Amino acid sequence: MATTGGAGRPEKRRAITRAATTVFGREGYVRAGMDAIAAEAGVSKRTVYNHFADKETLFLSVALQSSAELTGRIRALTAEHLDRVTDLRQGLTDFAVERARAVLSAGETGERGAKAHGDHGDHEDYEDHGDHEDYEDHGALDRAIRAEVANIPADVLEAWQEAGPIARRRELARCFEALADRGLLVAEDAALAAERFTLLTFHGIAERSFWGALPVADAEVRRIAAVGVDAFLRIHGTPRPASGG
Amino acid sequence: MATTGGAGRPEKRRAITRAATTVFGREGYVRAGMDAIAAEAGVSKRTVYNHFADKETLFLSVALQSSAELTGRIRALTAEHLDRVTDLRQGLTDFAVERARAVLSAGETGERGAKAHGDHGDHEDYEDHGDHEDYEDHGALDRAIRAEVANIPADVLEAWQEAGPIARRRELARCFEALADRGLLVAEDAALAAERFTLLTFHGIAERSFWGALPVADAEVRRIAAVGVDAFLRIHGTPRPASGG
DNA sequence: GTCTATACAGGGATAGAC
DNA sequence: GTCTATCCCTGTATAGAC
């Protein structure tokens, strides 16, 4: 396996992966230090090396995990907004907005950009944070992986893609196929339609915010989502029987 | 200015910027070493520090320069393929293909991805490479900047965006405005049309190749360009008077 | 017996001295 | 153009604490 062994308390392990997600996401792979990760996790550096063989193993491990979690999060969003949709335009727009928020988290949640945390002082027991379950840092870690793509072993990169972007494309395509079956979309090739939807509603803001590295105004997210859905429906929407006005 | 002063031969300076572009593009900002840049330039490290105050200054300097050059390159492509276009679909497709090639250079030109250069041995005199004029590394440096966005001073980042992505969007919008004036496109908002064109014909491959970090097959570039132009023209194309068959 | 804390070896980086 | 001072980082080793 990727990990060193089954040693130690699993709570420590979770604290380490959580801290690694945060620090790698904030600093990137090269700049991140194992000392900082250990400190953020509230454990000794030795404990980190007890669970993960080295820095690269730790990074790739959390990368894969985070990628899968983000995919799950987006899957939940499609289920929520599109599975039983009635107002298609509204459902698509809501989904686009929520997905952009999930991936480009920098806007509201994480206070990235303020480099100076100061002395992060004395919150000793971090591990009972684990309640919230989702770290809110998936987007940042995604960015770190993209920055390191050229230095990631081919097989691991493939696994990351399969658990992340590829799975998301496939699942959205399935969703759009269902919408087409219900007569709500016109799409011979559901995968192509899904790809176009993502391009038109997501990549514009992703590009402008550098995949979440810079904060993105919520109004801008909504604007781009609405305009993107508009373009999408002009290609793949069903011709309205009569436009009410 | 960003540079230390006007010291030294300008030829040396060009060799340094060229080497820095190559090395930063290949390794990224953090991993790249000043030793490697000096070696690649065929000058002493002292000479490098003679022209540029420090590593960051050098990086930001070549980043700005490369961004402007890439913008110029793309400007030339629009002039070549779109200014006097007759077959619009063909012109748009050719432009899309050429632009993708220019930005995502990894496909044919640079042999990135094969990590093991082995011992790069004994080609001593590198500098007479400089004949070709264009480095073919703009895309790689673009990627390095995107990876470091969070660590770039706000004003420099703004200048980089203005010389790069923003200028490119503006220029393509002007080009599309002219096409709309000629009656070849239907676009109230030329900027929006240009944005959509870029999304539909470029961002798909950019995403899949991680902005050129992984090689991209030429056939794939062409396929995505054609499909993207097709979608674009369904939104912004003029309704054909009669489709010939 | 696992975790903490600290200190240390080895390598490499920047930047400057000669 | 070489040589070196200084710092930082990874990964390990050496202590002691629960």
XYZ file of C-alpha atoms in Angstrom, chain A residues 11-208:
198
model
C -7.594 9.578 14.693
C -4.014 10.749 14.346
C -4.009 9.559 10.803
C -7.110 11.531 10.002
C -5.631 14.614 11.622
C -2.552 14.219 9.456
C -4.452 13.829 6.207
C -6.611 16.792 7.107
C -3.583 18.923 7.904
C -1.801 17.796 4.778
C -4.821 18.714 2.693
C -4.844 22.168 4.214
C -1.127 22.865 3.985
C -0.565 21.352 0.551
C -3.592 23.244 -0.655
C -2.343 26.510 0.782
C 1.347 26.271 -0.098
C 1.566 23.831 -2.943
C 3.645 20.668 -2.929
C 7.153 22.097 -3.063
C 6.695 24.936 -0.605
C 4.801 22.880 1.937
C 6.988 21.543 4.730
C 6.549 18.430 6.761
C 7.109 20.488 9.890
C 4.187 22.707 9.020
C 1.972 19.721 8.330
C 2.894 18.097 11.617
C 2.230 21.351 13.451
C -1.107 21.853 11.708
C -2.083 18.293 12.605
C -1.007 18.788 16.174
C 1.222 15.756 16.091
C 4.932 15.135 16.108
C 6.790 14.953 12.859
C 7.846 11.442 13.714
C 4.183 10.444 13.809
C 3.691 11.776 10.317
C 6.557 9.637 9.048
C 5.098 6.778 11.013
C 1.962 6.847 8.896
C 3.343 7.927 5.545
C 6.649 6.877 4.081
C 7.621 10.292 2.769
C 6.344 13.629 1.580
C 5.430 12.435 -1.875
C 3.449 9.475 -0.590
C 1.531 11.725 1.753
C 0.779 14.185 -1.011
C -0.404 11.612 -3.491
C -2.497 9.930 -0.829
C -4.404 13.053 0.122
C -4.617 14.047 -3.531
C -6.447 10.877 -4.415
C -8.681 11.066 -1.382
C -9.566 14.686 -1.959
C -10.263 14.107 -5.603
C -12.711 11.342 -4.790
C -14.399 13.451 -2.138
C -14.862 16.351 -4.502
C -16.378 13.992 -7.034
C -18.800 12.770 -4.404
C -19.709 16.291 -3.468
C -20.487 17.146 -7.076
C -22.443 13.939 -7.460
C -24.617 15.039 -4.569
C -25.140 18.385 -6.280
C -26.364 16.780 -9.483
C -28.737 14.590 -7.506
C -30.049 17.573 -5.617
C -30.553 19.923 -8.533
C -31.048 17.791 -11.610
C -32.442 14.359 -10.796
C -36.016 15.526 -10.260
C -35.779 18.873 -11.946
C -38.898 20.584 -13.222
C -37.629 24.023 -14.205
C -34.620 22.948 -16.249
C -33.027 26.359 -16.690
C -33.251 27.043 -12.985
C -31.943 23.603 -12.067
C -28.996 23.837 -14.406
C -28.138 27.315 -13.171
C -28.311 26.317 -9.533
C -26.157 23.298 -10.197
C -23.603 25.373 -12.055
C -23.406 27.899 -9.244
C -23.071 25.296 -6.540
C -20.457 23.335 -8.410
C -18.382 26.412 -9.038
C -18.587 27.252 -5.354
C -17.557 23.746 -4.402
C -14.489 23.697 -6.628
C -13.397 27.317 -6.424
C -13.768 27.530 -2.695
C -11.489 30.530 -2.231
C -14.294 33.075 -2.470
C -16.096 32.764 0.824
C -14.654 29.934 2.882
C -10.865 29.930 3.053
C -9.083 33.193 3.749
C -6.296 32.515 1.294
C -4.239 35.476 0.232
C -3.632 36.666 3.755
C -0.248 35.049 4.105
C 0.324 36.023 7.732
C -1.433 33.655 10.053
C 0.746 35.148 12.742
C 1.654 32.673 15.457
C -1.101 30.116 15.230
C -0.710 29.735 18.944
C -2.522 27.402 21.193
C -5.409 25.397 19.806
C -4.056 22.088 20.939
C -6.702 19.490 20.257
C -7.469 19.684 16.590
C -8.820 16.235 16.031
C -12.330 16.804 17.315
C -12.743 19.063 14.302
C -13.432 15.868 12.408
C -17.137 16.312 12.937
C -17.706 18.584 9.993
C -16.365 15.854 7.749
C -15.713 18.006 4.667
C -12.588 20.058 4.766
C -13.600 22.723 2.253
C -10.108 22.534 0.770
C -10.703 20.226 -2.148
C -10.351 22.983 -4.681
C -7.055 24.170 -3.284
C -5.601 20.695 -3.356
C -6.889 20.197 -6.869
C -4.894 23.261 -7.839
C -1.770 21.922 -6.169
C -2.050 18.716 -8.150
C -2.524 20.548 -11.414
C 0.603 22.557 -10.642
C 2.587 19.378 -10.087
C 1.178 17.324 -12.915
C 4.514 17.022 -14.679
C 6.110 15.516 -11.573
C 3.454 12.967 -10.723
C 4.014 9.313 -11.670
C 1.891 8.362 -14.638
C -0.075 5.643 -12.881
C -0.950 7.812 -9.913
C -1.968 10.649 -12.194
C -4.186 8.246 -14.060
C -5.808 7.117 -10.841
C -6.329 10.709 -9.798
C -7.953 11.575 -13.091
C -10.154 8.505 -12.969
C -11.384 9.348 -9.479
C -11.688 13.042 -10.298
C -12.261 14.810 -13.591
C -13.045 11.705 -15.631
C -15.564 10.385 -13.134
C -17.198 13.797 -12.936
C -17.534 14.016 -16.693
C -18.965 10.527 -16.860
C -21.496 11.126 -14.112
C -22.661 14.399 -15.548
C -23.002 12.731 -18.928
C -25.196 10.053 -17.375
C -27.294 12.743 -15.777
C -27.711 14.552 -19.068
C -28.597 11.298 -20.757
C -31.444 10.918 -18.312
C -32.548 14.475 -19.011
C -32.488 13.750 -22.726
C -34.546 10.608 -22.156
C -37.112 12.718 -20.343
C -37.223 14.992 -23.370
C -35.758 17.958 -21.524
C -32.559 18.107 -23.543
C -31.710 17.509 -27.166
C -28.444 15.613 -27.098
C -27.461 12.738 -29.284
C -24.119 12.622 -27.504
C -24.750 13.176 -23.820
C -21.049 13.236 -23.025
C -20.515 16.043 -25.493
C -23.429 17.979 -24.067
C -22.062 17.568 -20.556
C -18.654 18.725 -21.680
C -20.136 21.802 -23.307
C -22.154 22.572 -20.220
C -19.056 22.459 -18.079
C -17.124 24.637 -20.493
C -19.841 27.245 -20.796
C -20.827 27.481 -17.144
C -17.663 26.650 -15.252
C -14.401 27.132 -17.109
C -14.904 30.840 -17.558
C -14.806 31.523 -13.848
C -12.270 28.805 -13.237
C -9.934 30.578 -15.636
C -10.552 34.030 -14.220
